[in-house]
């Protein structure tokens, strides 16, 4: 009895993912991914975690971010090339995979460029729910690039932010963000500098793309009670916050070994205190202690967030019937007979050559 | 002027790869991949190399193997699950990606299950061309599973091996290999034990799948002048050669830091001498010195071999018109406007919810 065992690898293309997000609703997807992230962070110790593997080149970096629990494995491929906009390409492009730990079979290949923007915004909102003042209503958005709309909508939907203060060194980026936020029904104003944008805000989100040690936020710009959501300082040599800003309040991160290398924290000594966010979510460590505290989330993006986002996208694709299939793994009648997967002509040809 | 910048990601499915190999000829593909591997090994120092990243579980391992030079990045996803045959699945399943280092854009997604078998056999042949006696005509094949036909054909075509001695603990695997080798016009005989199979052979290839410290080959089985091609000892806890076999002649490996952890060498002290094969190919280190020497290639499979194989498969797919395309990366008119990739309904829906 020979049955051909076929591995079903689902495929979610960039277009299908976008259609799916539209059908389910962007806000609903942000909420859903935030719920998945929150739930997965609560079982932090179930995961085999490694810092991402990076190949650096002159103009950018390509990274692989694997993670697994007892049942499910995921990895993300993601690049970071700040000069890509010169060629009309995205700074960040990504795709990812889910696989079955028991057999190693890849079960999903999915776009993650759009999904990464959603999951990063959802992660920021999950952290801010635990760290920002509950009465936060005004957020500065410094860096108005590809991720900014998602950050804005996540904070509007999940934290009740009502007003956004915008600044970017590229005025066209702010034009674009203003137009998109209007389409989303969100209230926003542009400012002439980061300093002016930040003034009077409850939350400051920095999400800039330059691969440099920039100083977007200096200590004199930080006000009591602010929550700082530092998203753009996320690889070696790429920071956004003045080191003294990190000394103004407790600093929270995703996965400490990775954040010490990649986060704004890379500017600080090895013993600089930091709290992994999952501990706050699990009630093991305090988050914000007082309304006047400054809190800092030094976000770099961790593989677990992609694991959560891939799970959400898979479940939603199945729910909405939006997934396709690709044939990535040979279907074999006898797993020891890989040779048998070749067309019959192979033997004939070899015989002809040998003759 | 807004042009939508579309990334072309080629896709090579398992079926298309098999058809392509049949069309070009399996022997021709083995030769071609061997040539690509040889050429890439000669420019060893051009590559950014890392040991592979492994997630281990009870029944297996899932690995990512990235590598890059100044222009091209590749990685392979590969599992190793020795119990998979119980579910009718392959022990090893794989796929891989080529990407453009300048932009980070993925340019190829390809099956690598079939291709890994080809590249492993091609690698073994490249090593044996440099290390085995040129008059080698008889090879023992211990382990008659999914990779064995490819090893046999590579050694027949690239080294002139005329006779194969087969042994496997699973008689059905040997049945299958005998039938396939007959189809390829290759001469083979089965033996009742590894000891009998090895006797009188010029080359011994061990390519077994058990995830254990097995001892396929003991010192008393090794004859003067033999070349040992150790393929199956390729992850921590998985070895095939008795440690004393490794002391019988010079040991060669692919990438030393990885081989010391994963190869049969894992049984030896940290200062046990080993030579990276690229040095032999480049004329920087001697290979075999005398006809009576024993030489040992402790192969584990290195990312550079997949880089070479992916290049070969891409070039051949383009040559034969066998590749397809998949939409992995969103095509954007403005790279800073990822939000604009969402259908227009997204804004409307958000507005409706906000109302």
XYZ file of C-alpha atoms in Angstrom:
710
model
C 0.000 0.000 0.000
C 1.746 3.140 -1.201
C 0.096 6.441 -0.377
C 1.709 9.642 -1.536
C 2.151 11.866 1.492
C 1.614 15.429 0.518
C 2.602 18.339 2.716
C 0.159 21.192 2.457
C 2.049 24.463 2.466
C -0.348 27.390 2.530
C 0.707 30.591 0.785
C -0.403 34.106 1.595
C 0.746 36.591 -1.035
C 1.162 40.310 -0.468
C -2.068 41.071 -2.380
C -4.119 38.418 -0.584
C -2.873 39.644 2.800
C -3.923 43.208 1.942
C -7.361 42.046 0.749
C -7.739 39.989 3.903
C -6.872 42.945 6.149
C -9.407 45.064 4.260
C -12.111 42.418 4.599
C -11.550 41.844 8.307
C -10.821 45.508 8.994
C -7.440 47.034 9.760
C -8.402 48.000 13.317
C -9.737 44.488 13.949
C -6.454 43.004 12.667
C -4.397 45.274 14.912
C -6.551 44.227 17.877
C -6.296 40.576 16.926
C -2.518 40.619 16.518
C -2.188 42.527 19.818
C -4.263 39.796 21.511
C -2.102 37.040 19.987
C 1.110 38.846 21.015
C -0.174 39.414 24.540
C -1.178 35.763 24.904
C 2.150 34.504 23.548
C 4.166 36.874 25.763
C 2.351 35.414 28.795
C 3.864 32.021 27.952
C 7.336 33.467 27.356
C 9.183 30.553 28.905
C 7.612 28.045 26.495
C 9.751 29.421 23.661
C 13.213 28.551 22.395
C 14.566 32.033 21.778
C 17.648 33.188 19.893
C 18.882 36.624 18.911
C 18.354 37.156 15.201
C 21.042 36.245 12.675
C 22.143 39.256 10.677
C 24.187 39.589 7.487
C 25.349 43.185 7.258
C 26.365 44.898 4.035
C 27.308 48.440 3.051
C 23.764 49.686 2.566
C 21.766 47.451 4.828
C 21.157 44.226 6.639
C 19.330 40.946 5.997
C 18.107 39.096 9.061
C 16.566 35.750 9.967
C 14.469 35.575 13.119
C 13.577 32.032 14.218
C 11.617 30.972 17.296
C 9.731 27.861 18.379
C 7.665 26.295 21.126
C 6.869 22.592 21.518
C 4.436 22.626 18.577
C 5.104 25.469 16.215
C 8.233 26.937 14.642
C 8.410 30.254 12.829
C 10.990 32.429 11.230
C 10.966 35.762 9.488
C 13.238 36.970 6.696
C 13.545 40.742 6.877
C 15.861 43.328 5.398
C 16.626 46.884 6.437
C 17.950 49.100 3.633
C 17.392 52.793 4.405
C 18.516 53.878 0.912
C 15.977 51.647 -0.843
C 13.540 54.526 -1.323
C 15.992 55.875 -3.924
C 15.162 52.857 -6.081
C 11.461 53.141 -5.226
C 11.712 50.144 -2.912
C 10.646 49.706 0.711
C 13.230 50.097 3.468
C 11.871 46.960 5.093
C 10.620 43.904 3.170
C 9.763 40.655 4.818
C 8.247 37.240 4.529
C 7.912 34.387 6.982
C 7.186 30.746 7.546
C 5.319 28.574 10.042
C 6.402 24.953 10.428
C 5.333 21.906 12.359
C 7.894 21.111 15.088
C 7.032 17.380 15.134
C 7.873 16.819 11.468
C 9.678 19.961 10.301
C 7.118 20.421 7.525
C 6.613 24.059 6.454
C 2.877 24.745 6.701
C 2.685 28.427 5.749
C 4.715 30.839 3.631
C 3.411 34.365 4.064
C 4.223 37.895 3.075
C 5.325 39.851 6.138
C 6.058 43.341 4.796
C 2.541 44.579 5.512
C 2.164 42.194 8.439
C 5.371 43.439 10.097
C 3.990 46.976 10.107
C 0.816 45.668 11.776
C 2.651 43.563 14.337
C 5.106 46.330 15.228
C 2.218 48.715 15.836
C 0.331 46.062 17.798
C 3.452 45.358 19.908
C 3.862 49.087 20.620
C 0.228 49.264 21.729
C 0.538 46.155 23.936
C 3.538 47.752 25.669
C 1.885 51.154 25.975
C -1.269 49.621 27.490
C 0.975 48.393 30.308
C 3.280 51.414 30.545
C 1.619 54.647 29.388
C -0.725 56.728 31.531
C -4.272 55.436 31.032
C -5.460 58.999 30.359
C -3.034 59.428 27.445
C -4.778 61.218 24.550
C -2.014 62.915 22.551
C 0.856 61.172 20.768
C 3.818 62.574 18.845
C 4.831 60.559 15.789
C 8.418 61.313 14.840
C 9.132 59.575 11.560
C 6.197 59.531 9.152
C 7.280 56.662 6.915
C 5.818 53.296 6.038
C 4.975 52.280 9.612
C 3.439 55.502 10.889
C -0.228 54.980 9.865
C -0.249 51.604 11.595
C 1.240 53.052 14.779
C -1.376 55.810 14.759
C -4.339 53.524 14.231
C -3.113 51.004 16.833
C -2.785 53.748 19.443
C -6.139 55.277 18.500
C -7.931 51.934 18.695
C -6.137 50.255 21.603
C -5.239 53.248 23.804
C -7.778 55.895 22.888
C -5.275 58.397 21.473
C -7.243 61.273 19.939
C -4.621 63.584 18.514
C -1.365 63.008 16.662
C 1.528 65.456 16.395
C 3.607 64.737 13.314
C 7.176 65.446 12.312
C 9.505 64.052 9.685
C 12.660 65.443 8.078
C 10.920 64.678 4.759
C 7.847 66.971 4.428
C 6.413 64.702 1.718
C 6.254 61.841 4.233
C 4.188 64.021 6.561
C 1.929 65.044 3.640
C 1.307 61.371 2.945
C 0.647 60.555 6.609
C -1.758 63.494 7.013
C -3.738 62.338 3.976
C -3.888 58.739 5.192
C -4.859 59.688 8.753
C -7.650 61.873 7.346
C -8.870 58.819 5.423
C -8.834 56.904 8.727
C -10.749 59.696 10.455
C -7.847 60.452 12.818
C -6.974 63.970 13.962
C -3.396 65.064 13.240
C -1.261 68.220 12.968
C 2.180 68.770 11.459
C 5.007 70.496 13.313
C 8.207 72.133 12.116
C 10.507 70.157 14.421
C 10.558 67.088 16.623
C 10.857 69.425 19.620
C 7.614 71.219 18.787
C 5.786 68.000 17.901
C 6.693 66.328 21.207
C 5.628 69.271 23.381
C 2.598 68.485 25.555
C 2.272 64.898 24.330
C 1.487 61.928 26.596
C 3.237 59.438 24.338
C 6.167 59.927 21.977
C 6.651 57.360 19.228
C 9.927 57.510 17.335
C 9.897 55.449 14.165
C 12.627 56.819 11.918
C 14.568 54.848 9.329
C 18.103 56.288 9.156
C 20.789 53.690 9.817
C 22.753 56.087 12.043
C 23.157 57.005 15.673
C 20.629 59.826 15.450
C 19.370 61.840 18.384
C 15.680 62.392 17.796
C 14.858 62.904 21.445
C 17.015 64.750 24.000
C 16.390 64.915 27.781
C 15.126 68.525 27.689
C 12.292 67.459 25.357
C 10.970 64.812 27.760
C 8.115 65.829 30.060
C 6.968 64.179 33.313
C 4.500 61.356 32.722
C 5.546 60.716 29.139
C 5.723 57.243 27.698
C 8.398 56.890 25.032
C 7.790 54.253 22.392
C 11.171 53.916 20.683
C 10.647 51.831 17.567
C 13.257 52.950 15.034
C 16.457 52.259 16.989
C 16.618 48.590 16.150
C 20.017 47.454 14.936
C 23.671 48.019 15.812
C 24.617 51.603 14.917
C 20.960 52.716 14.646
C 19.619 54.640 17.625
C 17.130 57.481 18.157
C 17.235 58.410 21.837
C 19.917 60.445 23.604
C 21.518 58.097 26.166
C 20.457 60.375 29.007
C 16.818 59.933 27.974
C 17.214 56.249 28.872
C 18.163 57.308 32.425
C 14.954 59.296 32.925
C 12.749 56.336 33.789
C 12.553 52.564 33.751
C 13.412 50.993 30.389
C 11.465 47.994 29.080
C 12.429 45.745 26.207
C 11.322 42.596 24.419
C 14.209 40.085 24.641
C 17.104 41.459 26.663
C 20.066 39.728 24.930
C 18.906 41.088 21.562
C 17.924 44.543 22.809
C 21.297 45.175 24.439
C 22.895 44.799 20.986
C 20.233 46.337 18.773
C 18.154 48.709 20.849
C 18.794 52.260 21.951
C 20.252 50.470 24.971
C 23.326 49.624 22.877
C 24.576 53.048 24.027
C 24.442 52.027 27.699
C 26.792 49.948 29.865
C 26.215 46.180 30.072
C 24.728 46.467 33.566
C 22.228 49.198 32.677
C 18.933 48.039 34.210
C 16.177 46.905 31.876
C 12.961 44.911 32.373
C 11.634 42.423 29.833
C 8.069 43.436 29.003
C 6.600 39.942 29.416
C 7.373 40.217 33.145
C 5.171 43.304 33.402
C 2.357 41.641 31.404
C 2.611 38.561 33.632
C 2.505 40.650 36.820
C 6.036 39.662 37.777
C 7.508 43.148 37.529
C 6.002 46.624 37.952
C 5.401 48.809 34.897
C 4.533 52.460 35.479
C 4.504 53.338 39.217
C 3.297 56.941 39.177
C 1.581 59.354 36.779
C 4.650 61.590 36.677
C 7.045 58.760 35.785
C 8.726 58.615 32.446
C 8.526 55.111 30.902
C 10.552 53.927 27.928
C 9.841 50.976 25.654
C 13.041 50.291 23.723
C 11.476 48.200 20.961
C 13.577 46.360 18.383
C 11.111 43.747 17.142
C 11.423 40.193 18.363
C 10.780 36.874 16.636
C 7.914 36.040 18.999
C 5.903 38.965 17.606
C 6.245 37.486 14.119
C 5.263 34.068 15.445
C 2.107 35.671 16.868
C 1.417 37.656 13.705
C 1.927 34.609 11.466
C -0.507 32.631 13.632
C -3.064 35.425 13.361
C -2.654 35.730 9.591
C -2.882 31.966 9.134
C -6.016 31.695 11.264
C -7.609 34.657 9.508
C -6.664 33.374 6.044
C -8.296 30.042 6.843
C -11.354 31.790 8.317
C -11.791 34.000 5.254
C -10.639 31.421 2.706
C -7.934 33.777 1.445
C -4.980 31.386 1.434
C -3.590 29.558 -1.583
C -1.163 26.630 -1.711
C 2.351 26.260 -3.046
C 4.265 23.077 -3.757
C 7.466 23.483 -1.793
C 8.062 19.906 -0.631
C 8.070 16.841 -2.924
C 5.148 14.472 -2.349
C 6.677 11.001 -2.113
C 5.076 7.555 -2.048
C 8.162 6.243 -0.201
C 10.048 8.875 1.805
C 13.310 6.972 1.284
C 12.806 7.122 -2.486
C 13.433 10.783 -3.278
C 14.987 9.603 -6.535
C 11.557 8.254 -7.457
C 10.241 11.846 -7.497
C 12.222 12.449 -10.683
C 10.393 11.762 -13.966
C 10.978 8.298 -15.478
C 13.049 9.878 -18.252
C 15.953 10.431 -15.830
C 17.063 6.820 -15.851
C 16.679 6.547 -19.598
C 18.761 9.648 -20.148
C 21.528 8.435 -17.833
C 21.547 5.110 -19.656
C 21.740 6.907 -22.981
C 24.722 8.948 -21.734
C 26.439 5.850 -20.360
C 26.004 4.031 -23.662
C 5.654 60.559 -11.757
C 4.650 57.554 -9.717
C 5.860 54.198 -10.929
C 4.947 51.072 -9.040
C 8.163 49.258 -8.221
C 7.614 45.568 -8.436
C 10.062 43.024 -7.062
C 10.228 39.917 -9.189
C 10.501 36.874 -6.945
C 10.985 33.741 -8.997
C 9.530 30.505 -7.666
C 10.761 27.004 -8.360
C 8.354 24.377 -7.046
C 9.280 20.791 -6.195
C 7.630 19.508 -9.386
C 9.208 22.108 -11.641
C 12.641 21.394 -10.162
C 12.216 17.672 -10.831
C 11.082 18.330 -14.424
C 14.019 20.654 -14.909
C 16.515 18.080 -13.630
C 14.980 15.512 -15.973
C 15.167 17.892 -18.919
C 18.780 18.919 -18.321
C 19.791 15.441 -17.162
C 20.565 14.368 -13.599
C 24.234 13.709 -14.319
C 24.563 17.091 -16.029
C 22.982 18.770 -12.976
C 25.362 16.973 -10.599
C 28.296 18.124 -12.747
C 26.947 21.649 -12.941
C 26.375 21.961 -9.196
C 29.835 20.473 -8.537
C 31.334 23.133 -10.827
C 29.428 25.921 -9.052
C 30.481 24.580 -5.618
C 34.112 24.272 -6.699
C 34.137 27.823 -8.093
C 32.477 29.262 -4.969
C 34.839 27.375 -2.626
C 37.788 28.952 -4.475
C 36.530 32.395 -3.391
C 35.910 31.243 0.195
C 37.064 34.500 1.759
C 34.489 36.554 -0.154
C 31.706 35.108 2.009
C 30.184 36.208 5.310
C 29.856 32.837 7.027
C 27.978 31.820 10.149
C 27.307 28.446 11.713
C 23.708 27.444 11.101
C 20.963 28.347 13.572
C 19.248 25.257 14.925
C 16.012 24.808 16.881
C 16.118 21.346 18.431
C 13.049 19.408 19.502
C 12.394 15.916 20.795
C 12.201 14.263 17.385
C 14.309 16.502 15.229
C 15.801 19.809 14.359
C 14.907 22.784 12.153
C 17.808 24.826 10.846
C 18.433 28.059 8.976
C 21.642 28.362 6.987
C 22.398 31.892 5.751
C 25.454 33.087 3.793
C 26.292 36.077 1.628
C 28.963 37.700 -0.497
C 29.005 41.320 -1.686
C 26.198 40.728 -4.195
C 24.104 37.719 -3.298
C 22.551 36.413 -0.092
C 21.098 32.961 0.375
C 19.602 30.898 3.117
C 18.235 27.413 3.409
C 15.474 26.152 5.696
C 16.035 22.478 6.426
C 14.734 19.995 8.960
C 16.105 16.691 10.142
C 13.471 14.320 11.598
C 14.664 10.690 11.492
C 11.248 9.390 12.606
C 9.414 11.118 9.757
C 9.327 7.956 7.663
C 6.777 6.614 10.162
C 4.365 9.284 8.903
C 5.415 8.683 5.296
C 7.377 11.925 5.291
C 10.972 12.638 4.319
C 13.639 12.842 7.024
C 14.995 15.965 5.380
C 12.818 18.633 3.734
C 14.159 21.942 2.578
C 13.591 25.133 0.684
C 15.740 28.191 0.132
C 15.945 31.768 -0.976
C 18.286 33.987 -2.973
C 18.234 37.710 -2.275
C 19.887 40.835 -3.611
C 22.394 42.183 -1.047
C 22.106 45.789 -2.318
C 18.352 46.039 -1.674
C 17.428 42.996 0.427
C 14.840 41.953 -2.171
C 14.197 38.191 -2.321
C 14.698 37.160 -5.949
C 14.148 33.392 -5.764
C 12.193 30.988 -3.559
C 13.053 27.406 -4.445
C 12.399 23.892 -3.300
C 15.610 22.407 -1.870
C 14.611 18.891 -0.820
C 15.609 17.380 -4.144
C 18.285 20.014 -4.671
C 19.919 19.301 -1.286
C 20.355 15.664 -2.272
C 22.017 16.809 -5.497
C 24.260 19.352 -3.828
C 25.326 16.980 -1.042
C 26.309 14.375 -3.616
C 28.067 17.028 -5.718
C 29.942 18.268 -2.625
C 31.018 14.718 -1.773
C 32.318 14.280 -5.307
C 34.170 17.612 -5.267
C 35.906 16.541 -2.045
C 36.650 13.036 -3.309
C 38.151 14.373 -6.550
C 40.701 16.137 -4.353
C 41.144 13.415 -1.720
C 40.412 9.916 -3.061
C 42.879 7.833 -5.066
C 42.420 8.698 -8.767
C 42.165 4.982 -9.558
C 39.193 4.480 -7.206
C 36.590 2.229 -8.859
C 34.636 0.630 -6.010
C 32.554 2.448 -3.396
C 30.640 1.195 -0.372
C 27.338 2.960 0.274
C 26.310 2.495 3.909
C 22.837 3.953 4.294
C 20.583 3.405 1.282
C 18.008 6.102 1.955
C 16.867 9.202 0.091
C 20.365 10.495 -0.721
C 22.016 7.280 -1.833
C 21.132 7.286 -5.567
C 22.488 10.810 -5.910
C 25.740 9.879 -4.149
C 26.126 6.861 -6.431
C 25.512 8.760 -9.655
C 27.776 11.655 -8.627
C 30.645 9.250 -7.895
C 30.025 7.288 -11.090
C 29.962 10.428 -13.228
C 32.587 12.591 -11.529
C 35.038 9.973 -10.230
C 34.521 6.991 -12.478
C 33.265 4.620 -9.768
C 32.148 1.414 -11.481
C 30.816 -0.756 -8.663
C 28.754 -0.042 -5.559
C 28.601 -2.178 -2.415
C 25.363 -1.552 -0.550
C 24.280 -2.000 3.036
C 21.400 -0.641 5.089
C 19.804 -1.859 8.333
C 16.505 -1.620 6.388
C 16.553 -4.268 3.587
C 13.704 -2.452 1.798
C 15.913 0.613 1.425
C 18.556 -1.521 -0.297
C 15.854 -3.083 -2.536
C 14.830 0.396 -3.588
C 18.421 1.533 -4.205
C 19.232 -1.592 -6.237
C 16.206 -0.986 -8.450
C 17.042 2.683 -8.950
C 20.727 2.012 -9.672
C 19.704 -0.585 -12.255
C 17.518 2.096 -13.860
C 20.604 4.351 -13.921
C 22.698 1.556 -15.449
C 24.992 1.386 -12.416
C 26.454 -1.882 -11.115
C 25.663 -2.667 -7.469
C 25.620 -5.563 -5.000
C 24.011 -5.905 -1.588
C 25.894 -7.121 1.487
C 24.719 -8.519 4.817
C 26.685 -6.065 6.948
C 28.544 -2.781 6.739
C 31.763 -4.744 7.409
C 31.272 -6.961 4.365
C 30.151 -4.062 2.169
C 33.220 -1.994 2.998
C 35.748 -4.762 2.362
C 37.957 -4.055 -0.642
C 36.391 -0.691 -1.434
C 38.363 2.398 -2.472
C 35.804 4.811 -1.107
C 33.359 4.388 1.775
C 30.342 6.679 1.856
C 28.320 6.674 5.077
C 24.962 8.382 4.693
C 22.730 7.074 7.465
C 19.869 8.962 9.087
C 19.690 7.885 12.747
C 19.958 10.794 15.169
C 22.311 8.891 17.447
C 26.001 8.401 18.102
C 26.176 5.326 15.907
C 29.352 3.524 14.973
C 29.002 2.511 11.349
C 32.709 2.324 10.726
C 35.352 0.988 13.163
C 39.146 1.161 12.698
C 39.484 -2.532 11.843
C 37.189 -2.024 8.831
C 39.379 0.696 7.314
C 41.914 -0.377 4.668
C 45.028 1.476 3.486
C 44.261 3.957 0.689
C 40.591 4.297 1.518
C 38.789 7.607 1.245
C 35.986 7.946 3.763
C 33.108 10.211 2.762
C 31.205 10.715 6.029
C 27.931 12.396 5.152
C 25.403 11.311 7.772
C 27.140 12.541 10.938
C 25.891 16.097 10.666
C 24.427 17.422 13.885
C 25.182 17.354 17.607
C 24.608 13.821 18.912
C 24.621 12.310 15.397
C 27.850 10.564 14.397
C 28.797 7.574 12.240
C 32.542 7.048 12.610
C 34.368 5.533 15.553
C 36.597 8.284 16.974
C 39.707 6.218 16.280
C 38.807 6.169 12.571
C 39.306 9.928 12.593
C 42.886 9.376 13.780
C 43.754 7.115 10.847
C 44.401 9.895 8.346
C 44.007 13.610 7.742
C 40.462 14.888 8.288
C 38.949 17.502 5.976
C 35.805 19.525 6.564
C 33.766 22.328 5.056
C 33.568 25.144 7.648
C 35.587 24.317 10.732
C 33.551 26.148 13.430
C 30.393 24.319 12.306
C 32.039 20.923 11.766
C 33.570 20.854 15.249
C 30.033 21.020 16.672
C 28.104 18.970 14.118
C 30.512 16.617 12.405
C 31.950 13.297 13.474
C 34.695 15.553 14.830
C 32.369 16.486 17.703
C 33.809 13.371 19.375
C 37.354 14.752 19.259
C 39.175 17.297 21.456
C 39.018 20.968 20.464
C 42.605 20.919 19.168
C 42.114 17.858 16.944
C 43.678 18.827 13.596
C 41.379 19.399 10.629
C 41.819 21.082 7.245
C 39.096 23.124 5.547
C 38.561 21.645 2.078
C 38.679 24.994 0.274
C 42.366 25.214 1.191
C 43.050 21.963 -0.643
C 41.043 23.078 -3.677
C 42.912 26.405 -3.695
C 46.291 24.648 -3.438
C 46.972 26.123 -0.005
C 47.038 22.788 1.831
C 47.874 19.243 0.727
C 45.110 16.685 0.261
C 46.105 13.053 -0.162
C 49.907 12.582 0.037
C 50.304 8.876 -0.769
C 48.256 6.072 -2.297
C 48.230 4.171 1.012
C 46.937 7.127 3.044
C 43.499 7.084 4.567
C 41.619 10.373 3.915
C 38.446 11.421 5.672
C 35.923 14.017 4.552
C 33.772 14.832 7.592
C 30.896 16.434 5.691
C 28.046 18.196 7.487
C 26.639 20.384 4.717
C 27.493 24.054 4.663
C 25.452 27.087 3.603
C 27.858 27.863 0.752
C 26.864 24.607 -0.968
C 23.241 25.724 -0.938
C 24.244 29.135 -2.233
C 25.984 27.376 -5.136
C 23.071 24.999 -5.718
C 20.505 27.817 -5.628
C 22.566 29.743 -8.186
C 22.707 26.676 -10.412
C 18.978 25.996 -10.114
C 18.139 29.663 -10.773
C 20.386 29.822 -13.846
C 19.027 26.528 -15.156
C 15.406 27.526 -14.487
C 15.936 30.739 -16.440
C 17.733 28.843 -19.230
C 14.926 26.291 -19.527
C 12.061 28.686 -18.759
C 10.944 26.496 -15.850
C 10.544 29.185 -13.177
C 7.287 30.803 -12.114
C 6.720 33.950 -10.047
C 5.199 34.549 -6.646
C 4.072 37.798 -5.124
C 5.919 37.954 -1.832
C 6.658 41.686 -1.585
C 4.059 44.455 -1.988
C 4.492 46.565 -5.118
C 4.294 50.185 -3.973
C 4.053 53.438 -5.925
C 5.606 55.251 -2.948
C 7.808 53.079 -0.694
C 6.915 55.260 2.295
C 3.222 54.626 1.683
C 2.801 50.977 2.671
C -0.651 51.934 3.980
C -1.557 52.830 0.391
C -1.136 49.141 -0.531
C -4.335 48.399 1.376
C -7.578 48.530 -0.636
C -9.479 51.838 -0.486
C -12.177 50.189 1.631
C -9.848 50.201 4.652
C -10.315 53.908 5.347
C -14.063 53.712 4.812
C -14.385 50.777 7.185
C -12.349 52.537 9.881
C -14.516 55.611 9.474
C -17.668 53.524 9.709
C -16.406 51.923 12.929
C -15.438 55.293 14.394
C -18.871 56.738 13.654
